Coordinates of C-alpha atoms in Angstrom, one line a residue:
M15 CA 47.0 179.0 136.3
N16 CA 49.8 176.4 135.8
S17 CA 47.2 173.7 135.4
I18 CA 45.6 175.6 132.6
R19 CA 48.7 175.9 130.5
P20 CA 49.0 172.2 129.5
L21 CA 45.3 172.4 128.4
L22 CA 46.0 175.5 126.3
V23 CA 49.0 173.7 124.7
V24 CA 46.9 170.7 123.8
L25 CA 44.1 172.9 122.5
G26 CA 46.6 174.8 120.4
I27 CA 47.9 171.5 118.9
L28 CA 44.3 170.4 118.2
I29 CA 43.5 173.7 116.5
T30 CA 46.6 173.4 114.4
L31 CA 45.8 169.8 113.4
L32 CA 42.2 170.7 112.6
S33 CA 43.3 173.7 110.5
S34 CA 45.7 171.4 108.6
V35 CA 43.0 168.9 107.9
E36 CA 40.7 171.7 106.8
A37 CA 43.3 173.2 104.5
S38 CA 44.0 169.8 103.0
E39 CA 40.3 169.1 102.5
N40 CA 39.9 172.5 100.8
R41 CA 42.8 172.0 98.5
P42 CA 41.1 171.1 95.2
N43 CA 42.1 169.2 92.2
I44 CA 42.9 171.6 89.4
V45 CA 42.2 171.2 85.7
L46 CA 43.7 174.1 83.7
I47 CA 42.6 174.3 80.1
M48 CA 44.1 176.6 77.5
A49 CA 42.5 176.4 74.1
D50 CA 44.4 177.4 71.0
D51 CA 43.4 180.3 68.7
V52 CA 40.0 181.1 70.3
G53 CA 38.9 184.7 71.0
C54 CA 35.9 185.8 73.0
D55 CA 34.0 186.1 69.7
A56 CA 33.9 182.3 69.4
I57 CA 32.3 181.6 72.8
G58 CA 28.6 181.7 73.4
C59 CA 28.6 183.1 76.9
Y60 CA 30.8 186.0 75.6
G61 CA 28.2 186.9 73.0
G62 CA 29.5 184.6 70.3
Q63 CA 26.7 183.5 67.9
S64 CA 28.5 181.5 65.2
Y65 CA 29.4 178.3 67.0
P66 CA 27.8 176.1 69.7
T67 CA 29.8 176.0 73.0
P68 CA 27.2 174.6 75.4
H69 CA 29.8 172.9 77.8
I70 CA 31.9 176.0 78.1
D71 CA 28.8 178.1 78.6
A72 CA 27.7 175.8 81.3
L73 CA 31.0 176.3 83.2
A74 CA 30.4 180.0 83.0
A75 CA 26.8 179.7 84.2
G76 CA 27.9 177.6 87.1
G77 CA 31.0 179.6 87.9
M78 CA 32.8 182.9 87.3
K79 CA 33.3 184.7 84.0
F80 CA 36.0 187.4 83.6
N81 CA 35.3 190.2 81.1
H82 CA 39.0 191.2 81.1
G83 CA 41.1 188.1 80.5
Y84 CA 44.2 188.7 78.3
A85 CA 46.9 186.8 76.5
M86 CA 49.8 187.5 74.2
P87 CA 48.9 188.1 70.5
V88 CA 50.3 184.6 69.5
C89 CA 50.8 181.2 71.0
H90 CA 54.4 180.7 72.0
P91 CA 54.8 183.8 74.2
S92 CA 51.5 183.0 75.8
R93 CA 52.8 179.6 76.8
I94 CA 55.9 181.2 78.3
C95 CA 53.6 183.5 80.4
M96 CA 51.4 180.6 81.5
M97 CA 54.2 178.3 82.4
T98 CA 56.5 180.7 84.2
G99 CA 54.4 183.6 85.5
R100 CA 56.9 185.9 83.7
Y101 CA 56.8 187.9 80.5
P102 CA 59.0 186.4 77.8
F103 CA 61.4 189.3 77.6
R104 CA 62.5 188.6 81.2
F105 CA 64.4 185.6 79.8
G106 CA 66.3 187.6 77.2
K107 CA 66.9 186.3 73.7
Q108 CA 66.5 182.7 74.7
G109 CA 63.0 183.3 76.0
L110 CA 62.0 185.1 72.8
K111 CA 63.2 182.4 70.4
W112 CA 60.2 180.8 68.7
G113 CA 59.4 177.4 70.0
D114 CA 62.1 177.4 72.7
Y115 CA 61.8 177.3 76.5
P116 CA 64.2 179.1 78.8
T117 CA 66.4 176.8 80.8
A118 CA 66.3 179.5 83.6
A119 CA 62.6 178.6 84.0
E120 CA 63.2 174.9 84.6
G121 CA 62.5 174.1 88.3
I122 CA 60.3 177.2 88.8
S123 CA 57.6 176.5 86.3
I124 CA 53.9 175.8 87.0
G125 CA 54.4 172.0 87.0
N126 CA 57.3 172.3 89.4
R127 CA 55.2 174.4 91.8
M128 CA 52.3 172.0 91.8
K129 CA 54.6 169.1 92.6
Q130 CA 56.0 171.1 95.5
A131 CA 52.4 171.3 96.8
G132 CA 52.1 167.5 96.7
Y133 CA 50.0 167.3 93.5
S134 CA 50.2 164.6 90.9
T135 CA 50.9 166.4 87.6
A136 CA 50.2 165.7 84.0
V137 CA 50.0 167.7 80.7
A138 CA 48.4 166.7 77.4
G139 CA 47.9 168.3 74.0
K140 CA 50.1 171.1 72.6
W141 CA 53.6 171.7 74.0
Q142 CA 55.4 174.0 71.6
V143 CA 58.1 174.9 74.0
C144 CA 60.7 172.5 72.5
T145 CA 61.0 170.0 69.7
M146 CA 60.1 166.8 71.5
K147 CA 62.2 164.4 69.4
N148 CA 65.3 166.3 70.6
D149 CA 64.3 166.5 74.2
L150 CA 62.0 163.6 75.1
D151 CA 62.0 164.3 78.9
H152 CA 61.6 168.1 78.8
P153 CA 58.1 168.0 80.4
Q154 CA 59.6 166.1 83.4
R155 CA 62.1 168.8 84.0
V156 CA 59.4 171.4 84.3
G157 CA 57.4 169.4 86.8
F158 CA 55.1 167.0 85.0
D159 CA 54.9 163.4 86.1
E160 CA 53.2 162.3 82.9
W161 CA 52.7 163.8 79.5
C162 CA 51.0 163.1 76.2
L163 CA 52.0 165.7 73.6
F164 CA 51.8 165.9 69.9
G165 CA 55.1 166.6 68.0
W166 CA 54.9 170.2 67.1
H167 CA 56.0 170.7 63.5
E168 CA 57.0 167.1 63.6
G169 CA 53.8 165.4 62.6
G170 CA 50.0 165.5 62.8
R171 CA 48.1 166.7 65.8
Y172 CA 44.6 165.6 64.8
N173 CA 44.3 162.6 62.5
D174 CA 47.1 160.0 62.8
P175 CA 48.9 162.2 65.3
L176 CA 52.6 162.0 66.2
I177 CA 52.4 161.8 70.0
Y178 CA 55.2 161.7 72.5
Q179 CA 54.0 160.0 75.7
N180 CA 56.1 159.8 78.8
G181 CA 59.4 159.9 76.9
K182 CA 58.4 157.6 74.0
V183 CA 56.6 157.8 70.7
R184 CA 53.1 156.5 71.2
E185 CA 52.1 153.6 69.0
G186 CA 48.7 152.6 67.8
V187 CA 47.6 156.0 66.7
S188 CA 46.8 155.2 63.0
G189 CA 43.2 156.4 62.3
K190 CA 42.9 158.0 65.7
Y191 CA 41.8 161.6 66.4
G192 CA 44.4 163.4 68.5
P193 CA 42.0 165.4 70.8
D194 CA 40.3 162.1 71.8
L195 CA 43.7 160.7 72.8
Y196 CA 44.7 163.7 74.8
V197 CA 41.4 163.7 76.8
D198 CA 41.5 160.0 77.3
F199 CA 45.0 160.3 78.7
L200 CA 44.0 163.0 81.2
V201 CA 40.9 161.2 82.3
N202 CA 43.0 158.1 83.0
F203 CA 45.5 160.2 84.9
M204 CA 42.9 161.9 87.0
Q205 CA 41.3 158.5 87.9
R206 CA 44.6 157.0 88.9
S207 CA 45.5 160.1 91.0
Q208 CA 42.1 160.0 92.7
D209 CA 42.6 156.3 93.5
S210 CA 45.9 157.1 95.0
G211 CA 44.5 159.7 97.3
K212 CA 46.6 162.6 95.9
P213 CA 45.2 165.8 94.5
F214 CA 45.9 166.2 90.8
F215 CA 46.9 169.1 88.5
A216 CA 45.9 168.4 84.9
Y217 CA 47.2 171.0 82.4
Y218 CA 45.4 170.7 79.0
P219 CA 46.9 173.1 76.4
M220 CA 44.6 172.0 73.6
A221 CA 45.5 171.4 70.0
L222 CA 42.1 172.8 69.1
C223 CA 41.3 175.2 67.4
H224 CA 44.6 175.8 65.6
D225 CA 44.5 174.8 61.9
V226 CA 46.8 172.2 60.5
T227 CA 49.7 173.7 58.5
D228 CA 51.3 171.4 56.0
D229 CA 54.9 172.5 56.7
L230 CA 56.5 169.0 56.9
K231 CA 59.1 168.4 54.3
D232 CA 58.8 164.6 53.9
Q233 CA 55.2 163.9 54.6
H234 CA 51.6 165.2 54.3
V235 CA 49.5 165.9 57.3
A236 CA 46.6 163.6 57.5
Y237 CA 43.3 165.1 56.5
Y238 CA 40.4 165.3 58.9
K239 CA 37.8 164.0 56.4
D240 CA 36.6 164.3 52.9
G241 CA 40.0 165.3 51.6
R242 CA 40.1 168.4 53.8
W243 CA 40.9 169.7 57.2
M244 CA 38.3 170.9 59.7
T245 CA 36.6 174.2 59.3
Y246 CA 37.1 176.6 62.2
G247 CA 33.5 176.1 63.2
E248 CA 34.0 172.3 63.4
M249 CA 37.1 172.8 65.5
V250 CA 35.3 175.0 67.9
A251 CA 32.5 172.4 68.3
S252 CA 35.1 169.7 68.9
M253 CA 36.9 171.9 71.5
D254 CA 33.7 172.3 73.4
D255 CA 33.1 168.6 73.2
M256 CA 36.5 167.9 74.8
V257 CA 35.9 170.3 77.6
G258 CA 32.5 168.6 78.2
R259 CA 34.2 165.2 78.3
L260 CA 36.6 166.3 81.0
A261 CA 33.8 167.8 83.1
Q262 CA 31.7 164.7 82.7
A263 CA 34.6 162.4 83.7
L264 CA 34.9 164.4 86.9
D265 CA 31.2 163.8 87.5
R266 CA 31.6 160.1 87.0
M267 CA 34.6 160.0 89.4
D268 CA 32.4 161.9 91.9
V269 CA 35.0 164.6 92.4
R270 CA 33.4 167.5 90.5
N271 CA 32.8 169.4 93.7
E272 CA 36.4 168.9 94.7
T273 CA 37.8 170.2 91.4
L274 CA 38.5 173.6 90.1
I275 CA 38.3 174.0 86.3
I276 CA 39.9 177.0 84.7
F277 CA 39.3 177.7 81.0
T278 CA 41.1 180.2 78.9
T279 CA 42.9 180.5 75.5
D280 CA 46.3 181.6 74.2
N281 CA 45.3 184.4 71.8
G282 CA 42.4 185.6 69.6
T283 CA 40.6 183.9 66.8
P284 CA 42.8 183.5 63.6
A285 CA 42.3 185.7 60.6
A286 CA 42.2 182.7 58.4
S287 CA 42.3 178.9 58.7
Y288 CA 43.7 176.3 56.3
L289 CA 40.9 174.2 54.9
N290 CA 41.9 172.4 51.7
V291 CA 44.4 172.0 48.9
D292 CA 43.4 173.1 45.3
E293 CA 44.0 171.2 42.1
N294 CA 47.4 172.8 41.8
G295 CA 48.5 171.6 45.3
K296 CA 48.2 175.1 46.7
M297 CA 46.8 175.3 50.2
V298 CA 43.5 177.2 50.5
R299 CA 43.0 179.3 53.6
P300 CA 39.6 181.0 53.9
K301 CA 39.2 184.0 56.2
V302 CA 37.6 183.5 59.6
F303 CA 34.8 185.7 60.7
S304 CA 32.6 185.3 63.8
I305 CA 29.4 187.0 64.8
R306 CA 29.4 188.4 68.3
N307 CA 26.5 190.4 69.8
G308 CA 25.1 190.9 66.3
K309 CA 28.3 192.3 64.9
I310 CA 30.8 190.6 62.4
V311 CA 34.2 190.2 64.0
P312 CA 37.2 189.3 61.9
G313 CA 39.8 187.0 63.5
G314 CA 42.6 189.1 65.1
K315 CA 45.3 186.6 66.1
G316 CA 48.7 188.4 66.0
K317 CA 47.2 191.8 66.7
H318 CA 47.6 193.6 70.0
D319 CA 44.1 194.9 70.0
D320 CA 41.2 193.1 71.7
T321 CA 40.6 190.8 68.7
G322 CA 44.1 189.4 69.2
T323 CA 44.6 189.5 73.0
R324 CA 41.3 189.7 74.9
V325 CA 40.4 186.1 75.6
P326 CA 37.8 184.1 77.6
L327 CA 38.5 183.3 81.3
I328 CA 36.1 181.1 83.2
A329 CA 36.6 179.5 86.6
N330 CA 34.2 176.8 88.0
W331 CA 34.3 175.1 91.4
P332 CA 30.9 174.1 92.6
G333 CA 30.2 175.1 96.2
H334 CA 33.2 177.4 96.3
I335 CA 32.9 179.8 93.4
K336 CA 29.6 181.7 93.2
A337 CA 27.6 180.6 90.2
G338 CA 26.9 183.2 87.5
K339 CA 29.4 185.7 88.8
V340 CA 30.8 188.2 86.3
V341 CA 33.9 190.3 87.2
N342 CA 35.8 193.1 85.5
D343 CA 39.2 192.7 87.1
M344 CA 42.1 192.5 84.6
V345 CA 43.9 189.1 84.4
D346 CA 46.7 188.1 82.1
L347 CA 48.5 184.8 81.6
T348 CA 51.3 185.5 84.0
D349 CA 48.7 185.5 86.8
Y350 CA 47.8 181.8 86.5
L351 CA 50.9 180.3 88.1
P352 CA 50.7 182.4 91.3
T353 CA 46.9 181.7 91.4
V354 CA 47.1 177.9 91.3
A355 CA 50.1 178.0 93.7
E356 CA 48.0 180.0 96.2
I357 CA 45.0 177.7 95.9
A358 CA 47.3 174.7 96.4
G359 CA 48.4 176.3 99.7
L360 CA 52.0 177.2 98.7
K361 CA 53.8 180.1 100.2
D362 CA 55.8 182.5 98.1
D363 CA 58.9 180.9 96.8
G364 CA 60.9 184.1 96.5
V365 CA 61.0 183.9 92.7
T366 CA 60.4 187.3 91.0
R367 CA 57.3 187.0 88.8
D368 CA 55.1 189.4 86.9
G369 CA 51.9 187.6 87.8
I370 CA 49.5 188.5 90.5
S371 CA 47.3 185.8 92.0
F372 CA 43.6 186.2 91.3
A373 CA 42.6 183.5 93.7
P374 CA 41.0 185.9 96.1
I375 CA 38.6 187.1 93.4
L376 CA 37.4 183.5 92.8
F377 CA 36.2 183.3 96.4
G378 CA 34.7 186.8 96.7
Q379 CA 37.6 188.5 98.3
K380 CA 39.8 191.5 97.3
R381 CA 43.2 191.1 95.9
S382 CA 46.0 192.7 98.0
R383 CA 47.4 193.9 94.7
V384 CA 45.2 195.0 91.8
R385 CA 46.4 194.6 88.3
P386 CA 46.1 198.1 86.7
W387 CA 47.4 197.1 83.3
V388 CA 48.3 194.1 81.0
Y389 CA 51.4 194.0 78.9
C390 CA 51.8 192.5 75.4
E391 CA 54.8 191.7 73.2
H392 CA 55.1 190.1 69.8
S393 CA 57.8 190.4 67.1
R394 CA 59.6 193.0 69.2
K395 CA 56.5 195.2 69.3
R396 CA 55.1 196.1 72.6
S397 CA 51.9 197.6 74.1
V398 CA 50.4 198.1 77.5
R399 CA 46.6 198.3 78.2
S400 CA 44.6 199.6 81.1
L401 CA 40.8 199.2 81.3
D402 CA 40.3 202.4 79.3
W403 CA 43.5 203.0 77.3
R404 CA 46.1 201.3 75.2
L405 CA 49.6 202.7 74.4
Y406 CA 52.0 201.2 71.8
D407 CA 55.7 201.5 71.9
D408 CA 55.6 203.6 68.7
G409 CA 53.5 206.2 70.6
R410 CA 50.0 205.3 69.3
F411 CA 47.5 205.9 72.0
F412 CA 43.8 204.8 71.9
D413 CA 40.7 205.5 74.0
L414 CA 39.3 202.0 74.4
K415 CA 36.2 203.1 76.2
N416 CA 35.0 205.1 73.2
D417 CA 37.0 203.5 70.5
P418 CA 37.3 199.8 71.3
T419 CA 38.4 198.8 67.8
E420 CA 41.3 201.3 67.9
Q421 CA 40.3 203.3 64.8
F422 CA 41.2 206.8 66.0
R423 CA 44.7 207.5 67.3
I424 CA 44.9 210.2 70.0
K425 CA 47.8 212.5 69.6
R426 CA 49.6 213.8 72.6
D427 CA 48.7 217.5 72.0
Q428 CA 45.1 216.4 72.1
L429 CA 45.3 215.1 75.7
D430 CA 43.6 217.0 78.6
V431 CA 45.2 216.9 82.0
D432 CA 43.6 213.7 83.2
T433 CA 44.2 211.8 80.0
L434 CA 47.8 213.0 79.9
R435 CA 48.2 211.5 83.4
D436 CA 46.9 208.1 82.1
F437 CA 49.2 208.3 79.1
L438 CA 52.3 209.0 81.2
Q439 CA 51.5 206.2 83.6
L440 CA 51.3 203.7 80.7
Q441 CA 54.5 205.2 79.2
I442 CA 56.3 204.6 82.4
V443 CA 55.2 200.9 82.3
L444 CA 56.5 200.5 78.8
E445 CA 59.8 202.0 79.7
E446 CA 60.1 199.5 82.5
M447 CA 59.2 196.7 80.2
Q448 CA 62.4 197.0 78.1
L449 CA 63.2 194.2 75.7
N450 CA 66.7 192.8 76.0

């Protein structure tokens, strides 16, 4: 018996070493893409018929599509959720200030977590959580080794973009198209990380498909072409091209089967998009409509309903995520940080977050915690949604199963026993989600 014990010890050590090697080999590169102002109505695999999105559709066909992905109604609070795994109100007034980032989240953000897992980290595209000229190294404090970000409300994002790259204003951008530069930057980063032998985390909060607003006091935003900006349809096509370029780069690097791509967006399609300036110098902003499953859908950005908050969510990792899988589990933007942290092999860091990892779903397993509702806030208005119901903080209550466009408010005295139970459950959630 004593002679067997040393062998068991050695065997235990070997099993541990082999498990560590296997865990390391199974830890993927991660490319997290968040497009701007794109609802489900704009994406082909979600029934969108107005714009071509072949590359995004291919990710869905070869991976997993979620029917119930959700965001905040507008971009800044969505970014707080994505970056921190918490709802904005958790950070008080500082977290709710437009364009700001809570100092309390520095050190616990998504980039920080991925660095803790040993990943090389980079971000490119739209930041919108600080004014970069006043805080050149902000991305570094939230965990990014490298960054290439346009100056939000400081300059252009498309043609002749104002880009801050690794703490400096990038030169040589005259006549360049911003989205090309953001993708080139990420591809270069991924290649260098691959050469170094480290897994990479590439976060791509896209500039597309947000229109260009001419809100600069001392200069005019560069036109796209022909004396006008891009139509919404042109931006969607360009967005899809950029997603395709990233996927194709991973193929060229021969790491596609070692890379998880997640695609989502920050809110729904805009109701209108700036396109031109008339002869009087006034900006022209046509309305945006999409056709989805044969129905005309007006852009709903800013609304709490499905046109403003229900967004695409696609996950693709060849050989690991089952191709063509469609799931109905609810996911919101606070769930992404705990998800990538779990996939990266990190243990719980003890930080209280609102997000629930959906990593088990990706691999055909059950979550230990199921998300029964998603929460939304914008301009101090709040709502909570389950699969079948939505309750607003002013008491409006809607049956989403039979009234998905929220046309007919259900009054409390109209509720039967079962529906009253659902109403009260959502009311309890709203009471717990108190704004500071």
